Every structure is written in C-alpha cells, then in structure tokens.
Amino acid sequence: MTLKGEGVDITRLRNDISDSFNPSQLLSIEPDNVGCKLDIIDLTFEQVFAGPSVKDSLFITQYGEVNLQRCSFKQVNPSNKHESSFIQINNKDAVLTNVIFGEGTFSLETAAIEIVPGGGLKLESCNFTNIIGSAVIRAVLSDTFTDLILRDCKFQNCYCSPSSEPNIPSGSTIVISSSYSSNFLNQKIQSFLKSP
C-alpha cells in the first residue's frame, strides 16, 4: 500500500485531539497486517499537544515493512512538553529516508523516536533539528536481527536531559540499551545456528 502526498509543504496530516478514542495517535499498523508493506511518501505529520496524560505516539508501526520517504514530523505547539513521541517502532523492518524531524519538545521521559523491544530501524539522510527531550532516538534492542542503522543523518540544536526516572535510559542524543538476558557471545552464536 502506498500513501503519497503532494509534498511536505502541501500535504499535512494532523492528529485529531478531539477524538475520544485515542487523541494522540494518527496512524497505527495493526496486528492483522503481519506481511504488509507500507510506503509513505511526501507527507508532513503534525503533532498537536493532547495533554500530559496521553502517552501514545503519533505514528506507531507494529507489523510488516514500513518505509517513509521525504516526510516531515513536527509539533504544532512545541512550547508544550509532549508525553508522546513522534514515532514508536515495534517491527524490525522500518526504514526512514530523507525524513525531517523538527521543532519537537518532549518530556524528560520521552524521546522523539522510540524503538521498543522487538523493533529495529534504518535511518538514511534524516535531519533532526530543535528536538528537546530525554533523547532524540531511544532504542531498546532485544531480538536477534534487530538493528539501529544510521547513515548520513544530522542532529542540530538537539538538547537531551536525564530522566528523573532511574529505569528510563536518557540524557544523550541517541540512547541504546539491550534487554538481552544472557551472554551476547552466546546469543550471537545461537542466532547464526538458527538462521536458515
């Protein structure tokens, strides 16, 4: 499936904060789309402040293959500290190419991009400008063959502060942690043995 706009300056999608079901979430790939492929091209995603109690991300990928190209993410009201990130990645096959993230203010517990256990992300030629929060990208890598790959990305005027919560990795532009429960060397060997 392809979702294509007329360009980031023309086609804008904004979350509806009056939606009583989920006011912060704009797009979600649901569990019944396991083998789907979604290409999103030439769109701007605008995040409206939905209140301090709303934690769901603006864009959530859970299943399938998701490719964003020449898109933009920004906040309509960056003076508010948002509790919900721009993107939450739950699947292994997410690719962002030439995506611009700008003007985002997040709480000390929230990053602009959250990669949760089971998720992986490849970012190519992406720009991050004026992002404030606990991290710009926070990745918790837990599965075999889940990666965080960055190529030709730029971070400008991004400020990240440590969280007051001790169990939330934070305080750097990119924060990577692992939830592997056993030895990395054994995990690596096991992953090669299990590969087809």
PDB file of C-alpha atoms in Angstrom:
ATOM      1  CA  MET A   1       0.000   0.000   0.000  1.00  0.00           C
ATOM      2  CA  THR A   2       1.260   3.481  -0.810  1.00  0.00           C
ATOM      3  CA  LEU A   3       0.247   6.706   0.893  1.00  0.00           C
ATOM      4  CA  LYS A   4       1.605   9.600  -1.186  1.00  0.00           C
ATOM      5  CA  GLY A   5       1.197  13.315  -0.696  1.00  0.00           C
ATOM      6  CA  GLU A   6       1.930  16.293  -2.930  1.00  0.00           C
ATOM      7  CA  GLY A   7       4.989  17.302  -0.887  1.00  0.00           C
ATOM      8  CA  VAL A   8       5.816  18.147   2.724  1.00  0.00           C
ATOM      9  CA  ASP A   9       4.835  21.802   2.233  1.00  0.00           C
ATOM     10  CA  ILE A  10       1.448  20.901   0.744  1.00  0.00           C
ATOM     11  CA  THR A  11       0.099  17.664   2.269  1.00  0.00           C
ATOM     12  CA  ARG A  12      -0.193  17.672   6.053  1.00  0.00           C
ATOM     13  CA  LEU A  13      -1.749  15.129   8.401  1.00  0.00           C
ATOM     14  CA  ARG A  14      -2.572  16.245  11.937  1.00  0.00           C
ATOM     15  CA  ASN A  15      -3.801  14.185  14.896  1.00  0.00           C
ATOM     16  CA  ASP A  16      -7.345  14.970  15.994  1.00  0.00           C
ATOM     17  CA  ILE A  17      -7.192  15.860  19.676  1.00  0.00           C
ATOM     18  CA  SER A  18     -10.977  15.800  19.930  1.00  0.00           C
ATOM     19  CA  ASP A  19     -11.066  12.063  19.175  1.00  0.00           C
ATOM     20  CA  SER A  20     -12.131  10.445  22.433  1.00  0.00           C
ATOM     21  CA  PHE A  21     -10.760   7.004  21.487  1.00  0.00           C
ATOM     22  CA  ASN A  22      -7.104   7.956  21.067  1.00  0.00           C
ATOM     23  CA  PRO A  23      -6.408  11.652  20.681  1.00  0.00           C
ATOM     24  CA  SER A  24      -2.657  11.427  20.147  1.00  0.00           C
ATOM     25  CA  GLN A  25      -2.351   8.606  17.621  1.00  0.00           C
ATOM     26  CA  LEU A  26      -2.579   9.430  13.921  1.00  0.00           C
ATOM     27  CA  LEU A  27      -1.502   6.179  12.257  1.00  0.00           C
ATOM     28  CA  SER A  28      -1.003   2.630  13.518  1.00  0.00           C
ATOM     29  CA  ILE A  29      -0.137  -0.600  11.706  1.00  0.00           C
ATOM     30  CA  GLU A  30      -2.293  -3.206  13.460  1.00  0.00           C
ATOM     31  CA  PRO A  31      -1.606  -6.916  14.236  1.00  0.00           C
ATOM     32  CA  ASP A  32      -3.628  -8.337  11.333  1.00  0.00           C
ATOM     33  CA  ASN A  33      -1.189  -6.723   8.863  1.00  0.00           C
ATOM     34  CA  VAL A  34       1.749  -9.057   9.531  1.00  0.00           C
ATOM     35  CA  GLY A  35       3.015  -9.256   5.948  1.00  0.00           C
ATOM     36  CA  CYS A  36       2.039  -5.796   4.783  1.00  0.00           C
ATOM     37  CA  LYS A  37       4.281  -3.328   3.008  1.00  0.00           C
ATOM     38  CA  LEU A  38       3.504   0.340   3.507  1.00  0.00           C
ATOM     39  CA  ASP A  39       5.246   3.166   1.638  1.00  0.00           C
ATOM     40  CA  ILE A  40       4.577   6.694   2.877  1.00  0.00           C
ATOM     41  CA  ILE A  41       5.955   9.452   0.659  1.00  0.00           C
ATOM     42  CA  ASP A  42       5.936  13.285   0.636  1.00  0.00           C
ATOM     43  CA  LEU A  43       3.797  13.923   3.739  1.00  0.00           C
ATOM     44  CA  THR A  44       4.092  16.114   6.815  1.00  0.00           C
ATOM     45  CA  PHE A  45       2.863  14.699  10.110  1.00  0.00           C
ATOM     46  CA  GLU A  46       1.862  17.351  12.642  1.00  0.00           C
ATOM     47  CA  GLN A  47       1.559  16.524  16.321  1.00  0.00           C
ATOM     48  CA  VAL A  48      -0.940  18.510  18.384  1.00  0.00           C
ATOM     49  CA  PHE A  49      -0.480  18.532  22.163  1.00  0.00           C
ATOM     50  CA  ALA A  50      -3.022  16.065  23.552  1.00  0.00           C
ATOM     51  CA  GLY A  51      -2.423  16.630  27.261  1.00  0.00           C
ATOM     52  CA  PRO A  52       0.025  15.399  29.874  1.00  0.00           C
ATOM     53  CA  SER A  53      -1.701  12.048  30.424  1.00  0.00           C
ATOM     54  CA  VAL A  54      -1.623  10.894  26.772  1.00  0.00           C
ATOM     55  CA  LYS A  55       1.365   8.638  26.051  1.00  0.00           C
ATOM     56  CA  ASP A  56       0.599   7.001  22.671  1.00  0.00           C
ATOM     57  CA  SER A  57       2.888   8.024  19.824  1.00  0.00           C
ATOM     58  CA  LEU A  58       1.702   9.983  16.798  1.00  0.00           C
ATOM     59  CA  PHE A  59       2.766   7.139  14.479  1.00  0.00           C
ATOM     60  CA  ILE A  60       3.077   3.500  15.605  1.00  0.00           C
ATOM     61  CA  THR A  61       4.475   0.679  13.475  1.00  0.00           C
ATOM     62  CA  GLN A  62       3.744  -2.774  14.819  1.00  0.00           C
ATOM     63  CA  TYR A  63       3.925  -5.211  11.899  1.00  0.00           C
ATOM     64  CA  GLY A  64       5.087  -5.562   8.328  1.00  0.00           C
ATOM     65  CA  GLU A  65       7.519  -3.408   6.392  1.00  0.00           C
ATOM     66  CA  VAL A  66       7.200   0.366   6.696  1.00  0.00           C
ATOM     67  CA  ASN A  67       9.118   2.830   4.502  1.00  0.00           C
ATOM     68  CA  LEU A  68       8.863   6.589   4.961  1.00  0.00           C
ATOM     69  CA  GLN A  69      10.458   8.757   2.261  1.00  0.00           C
ATOM     70  CA  ARG A  70      10.712  12.546   2.045  1.00  0.00           C
ATOM     71  CA  CYS A  71       8.400  13.075   5.016  1.00  0.00           C
ATOM     72  CA  SER A  72       8.421  15.557   7.873  1.00  0.00           C
ATOM     73  CA  PHE A  73       7.426  15.397  11.543  1.00  0.00           C
ATOM     74  CA  LYS A  74       6.825  18.484  13.651  1.00  0.00           C
ATOM     75  CA  GLN A  75       4.790  19.706  16.594  1.00  0.00           C
ATOM     76  CA  VAL A  76       2.087  22.324  16.162  1.00  0.00           C
ATOM     77  CA  ASN A  77       2.692  23.664  19.666  1.00  0.00           C
ATOM     78  CA  PRO A  78       6.305  22.854  20.660  1.00  0.00           C
ATOM     79  CA  SER A  79       6.073  25.106  23.719  1.00  0.00           C
ATOM     80  CA  ASN A  80       4.271  22.218  25.480  1.00  0.00           C
ATOM     81  CA  LYS A  81       6.258  19.207  26.702  1.00  0.00           C
ATOM     82  CA  HIS A  82       4.717  16.277  24.874  1.00  0.00           C
ATOM     83  CA  GLU A  83       4.443  12.901  26.628  1.00  0.00           C
ATOM     84  CA  SER A  84       4.014  11.070  23.315  1.00  0.00           C
ATOM     85  CA  SER A  85       6.808  10.570  20.792  1.00  0.00           C
ATOM     86  CA  PHE A  86       6.650  11.213  17.057  1.00  0.00           C
ATOM     87  CA  ILE A  87       7.195   7.544  16.165  1.00  0.00           C
ATOM     88  CA  GLN A  88       7.189   4.258  18.059  1.00  0.00           C
ATOM     89  CA  ILE A  89       8.814   1.359  16.205  1.00  0.00           C
ATOM     90  CA  ASN A  90       7.706  -2.155  17.170  1.00  0.00           C
ATOM     91  CA  ASN A  91       8.632  -4.002  13.955  1.00  0.00           C
ATOM     92  CA  LYS A  92      12.062  -4.970  12.607  1.00  0.00           C
ATOM     93  CA  ASP A  93      11.573  -3.639   9.074  1.00  0.00           C
ATOM     94  CA  ALA A  94      11.152   0.121   9.366  1.00  0.00           C
ATOM     95  CA  VAL A  95      13.128   2.422   7.061  1.00  0.00           C
ATOM     96  CA  LEU A  96      13.145   6.225   7.110  1.00  0.00           C
ATOM     97  CA  THR A  97      14.828   8.011   4.181  1.00  0.00           C
ATOM     98  CA  ASN A  98      15.136  11.805   3.856  1.00  0.00           C
ATOM     99  CA  VAL A  99      12.793  12.387   6.786  1.00  0.00           C
ATOM    100  CA  ILE A 100      12.940  15.702   8.670  1.00  0.00           C
ATOM    101  CA  PHE A 101      12.157  15.921  12.389  1.00  0.00           C
ATOM    102  CA  GLY A 102      11.890  19.471  13.661  1.00  0.00           C
ATOM    103  CA  GLU A 103      10.577  21.656  16.437  1.00  0.00           C
ATOM    104  CA  GLY A 104       9.804  18.971  18.996  1.00  0.00           C
ATOM    105  CA  THR A 105       9.637  19.393  22.764  1.00  0.00           C
ATOM    106  CA  PHE A 106       9.201  16.227  24.796  1.00  0.00           C
ATOM    107  CA  SER A 107       9.128  15.422  28.499  1.00  0.00           C
ATOM    108  CA  LEU A 108      12.171  14.040  30.326  1.00  0.00           C
ATOM    109  CA  GLU A 109      10.702  10.542  29.922  1.00  0.00           C
ATOM    110  CA  THR A 110      10.018  10.794  26.169  1.00  0.00           C
ATOM    111  CA  ALA A 111      12.195  10.595  23.049  1.00  0.00           C
ATOM    112  CA  ALA A 112      11.260  11.793  19.557  1.00  0.00           C
ATOM    113  CA  ILE A 113      11.683   8.242  18.208  1.00  0.00           C
ATOM    114  CA  GLU A 114      11.120   5.234  20.459  1.00  0.00           C
ATOM    115  CA  ILE A 115      12.289   1.794  19.327  1.00  0.00           C
ATOM    116  CA  VAL A 116      10.772  -0.716  21.724  1.00  0.00           C
ATOM    117  CA  PRO A 117      11.837  -4.357  22.271  1.00  0.00           C
ATOM    118  CA  GLY A 118      11.286  -6.252  19.028  1.00  0.00           C
ATOM    119  CA  GLY A 119      11.725  -3.135  16.897  1.00  0.00           C
ATOM    120  CA  GLY A 120      14.518  -2.136  14.537  1.00  0.00           C
ATOM    121  CA  LEU A 121      15.099   0.934  12.385  1.00  0.00           C
ATOM    122  CA  LYS A 122      17.232   2.126   9.497  1.00  0.00           C
ATOM    123  CA  LEU A 123      17.578   5.910   9.102  1.00  0.00           C
ATOM    124  CA  GLU A 124      19.194   7.340   5.990  1.00  0.00           C
ATOM    125  CA  SER A 125      19.772  11.055   5.282  1.00  0.00           C
ATOM    126  CA  CYS A 126      17.418  12.120   8.072  1.00  0.00           C
ATOM    127  CA  ASN A 127      17.644  15.504   9.816  1.00  0.00           C
ATOM    128  CA  PHE A 128      16.798  16.264  13.435  1.00  0.00           C
ATOM    129  CA  THR A 129      16.559  19.951  14.340  1.00  0.00           C
ATOM    130  CA  ASN A 130      15.487  21.653  17.582  1.00  0.00           C
ATOM    131  CA  ILE A 131      14.482  18.484  19.424  1.00  0.00           C
ATOM    132  CA  ILE A 132      14.303  18.674  23.234  1.00  0.00           C
ATOM    133  CA  GLY A 133      13.596  15.666  25.455  1.00  0.00           C
ATOM    134  CA  SER A 134      15.151  12.682  27.188  1.00  0.00           C
ATOM    135  CA  ALA A 135      16.699  11.548  23.868  1.00  0.00           C
ATOM    136  CA  VAL A 136      16.202  12.108  20.162  1.00  0.00           C
ATOM    137  CA  ILE A 137      16.330   8.357  19.475  1.00  0.00           C
ATOM    138  CA  ARG A 138      15.909   5.752  22.198  1.00  0.00           C
ATOM    139  CA  ALA A 139      16.335   2.097  21.196  1.00  0.00           C
ATOM    140  CA  VAL A 140      15.845  -0.974  23.353  1.00  0.00           C
ATOM    141  CA  LEU A 141      17.210  -3.769  21.185  1.00  0.00           C
ATOM    142  CA  SER A 142      16.089  -7.204  22.314  1.00  0.00           C
ATOM    143  CA  ASP A 143      15.671  -9.614  19.419  1.00  0.00           C
ATOM    144  CA  THR A 144      18.069 -11.322  17.062  1.00  0.00           C
ATOM    145  CA  PHE A 145      18.489  -9.363  13.831  1.00  0.00           C
ATOM    146  CA  THR A 146      17.043  -6.138  15.193  1.00  0.00           C
ATOM    147  CA  ASP A 147      19.240  -3.215  14.259  1.00  0.00           C
ATOM    148  CA  LEU A 148      19.528   0.512  14.574  1.00  0.00           C
ATOM    149  CA  ILE A 149      21.352   1.768  11.480  1.00  0.00           C
ATOM    150  CA  LEU A 150      22.036   5.456  10.825  1.00  0.00           C
ATOM    151  CA  ARG A 151      23.621   6.752   7.627  1.00  0.00           C
ATOM    152  CA  ASP A 152      24.213  10.419   6.766  1.00  0.00           C
ATOM    153  CA  CYS A 153      21.901  11.736   9.490  1.00  0.00           C
ATOM    154  CA  LYS A 154      22.286  15.205  11.036  1.00  0.00           C
ATOM    155  CA  PHE A 155      21.423  16.387  14.541  1.00  0.00           C
ATOM    156  CA  GLN A 156      21.294  20.169  15.068  1.00  0.00           C
ATOM    157  CA  ASN A 157      20.276  22.056  18.217  1.00  0.00           C
ATOM    158  CA  CYS A 158      19.088  18.905  19.982  1.00  0.00           C
ATOM    159  CA  TYR A 159      19.113  19.006  23.793  1.00  0.00           C
ATOM    160  CA  CYS A 160      18.645  15.872  25.854  1.00  0.00           C
ATOM    161  CA  SER A 161      18.413  15.715  29.630  1.00  0.00           C
ATOM    162  CA  PRO A 162      18.470  12.770  32.022  1.00  0.00           C
ATOM    163  CA  SER A 163      15.118  11.456  33.151  1.00  0.00           C
ATOM    164  CA  SER A 164      14.124  11.637  36.792  1.00  0.00           C
ATOM    165  CA  GLU A 165      13.019   8.003  36.452  1.00  0.00           C
ATOM    166  CA  PRO A 166      16.016   5.681  37.068  1.00  0.00           C
ATOM    167  CA  ASN A 167      14.733   2.924  34.750  1.00  0.00           C
ATOM    168  CA  ILE A 168      14.423   5.171  31.662  1.00  0.00           C
ATOM    169  CA  PRO A 169      17.639   5.388  29.592  1.00  0.00           C
ATOM    170  CA  SER A 170      18.112   9.055  28.728  1.00  0.00           C
ATOM    171  CA  GLY A 171      20.420  12.052  28.626  1.00  0.00           C
ATOM    172  CA  SER A 172      22.071  11.632  25.200  1.00  0.00           C
ATOM    173  CA  THR A 173      21.029  12.343  21.629  1.00  0.00           C
ATOM    174  CA  ILE A 174      20.947   8.608  20.882  1.00  0.00           C
ATOM    175  CA  VAL A 175      20.388   6.132  23.718  1.00  0.00           C
ATOM    176  CA  ILE A 176      20.746   2.414  23.049  1.00  0.00           C
ATOM    177  CA  SER A 177      20.107  -0.284  25.610  1.00  0.00           C
ATOM    178  CA  SER A 178      19.609  -4.010  25.414  1.00  0.00           C
ATOM    179  CA  SER A 179      17.147  -6.283  27.111  1.00  0.00           C
ATOM    180  CA  TYR A 180      19.078  -9.453  26.277  1.00  0.00           C
ATOM    181  CA  SER A 181      19.026 -11.652  29.344  1.00  0.00           C
ATOM    182  CA  SER A 182      22.041 -13.804  28.521  1.00  0.00           C
ATOM    183  CA  ASN A 183      25.600 -13.531  27.276  1.00  0.00           C
ATOM    184  CA  PHE A 184      25.996 -11.602  23.992  1.00  0.00           C
ATOM    185  CA  LEU A 185      28.586 -14.051  22.633  1.00  0.00           C
ATOM    186  CA  ASN A 186      26.247 -16.989  23.135  1.00  0.00           C
ATOM    187  CA  GLN A 187      23.350 -15.028  21.631  1.00  0.00           C
ATOM    188  CA  LYS A 188      25.389 -14.254  18.528  1.00  0.00           C
ATOM    189  CA  ILE A 189      26.390 -17.885  18.085  1.00  0.00           C
ATOM    190  CA  GLN A 190      22.830 -19.065  18.644  1.00  0.00           C
ATOM    191  CA  SER A 191      21.471 -16.605  16.121  1.00  0.00           C
ATOM    192  CA  PHE A 192      23.818 -17.893  13.412  1.00  0.00           C
ATOM    193  CA  LEU A 193      22.929 -21.509  14.191  1.00  0.00           C
ATOM    194  CA  LYS A 194      19.209 -20.765  13.978  1.00  0.00           C
ATOM    195  CA  SER A 195      19.456 -18.880  10.690  1.00  0.00           C
ATOM    196  CA  PRO A 196      18.122 -20.702   7.597  1.00  0.00           C
TER     197      PRO A 196
END
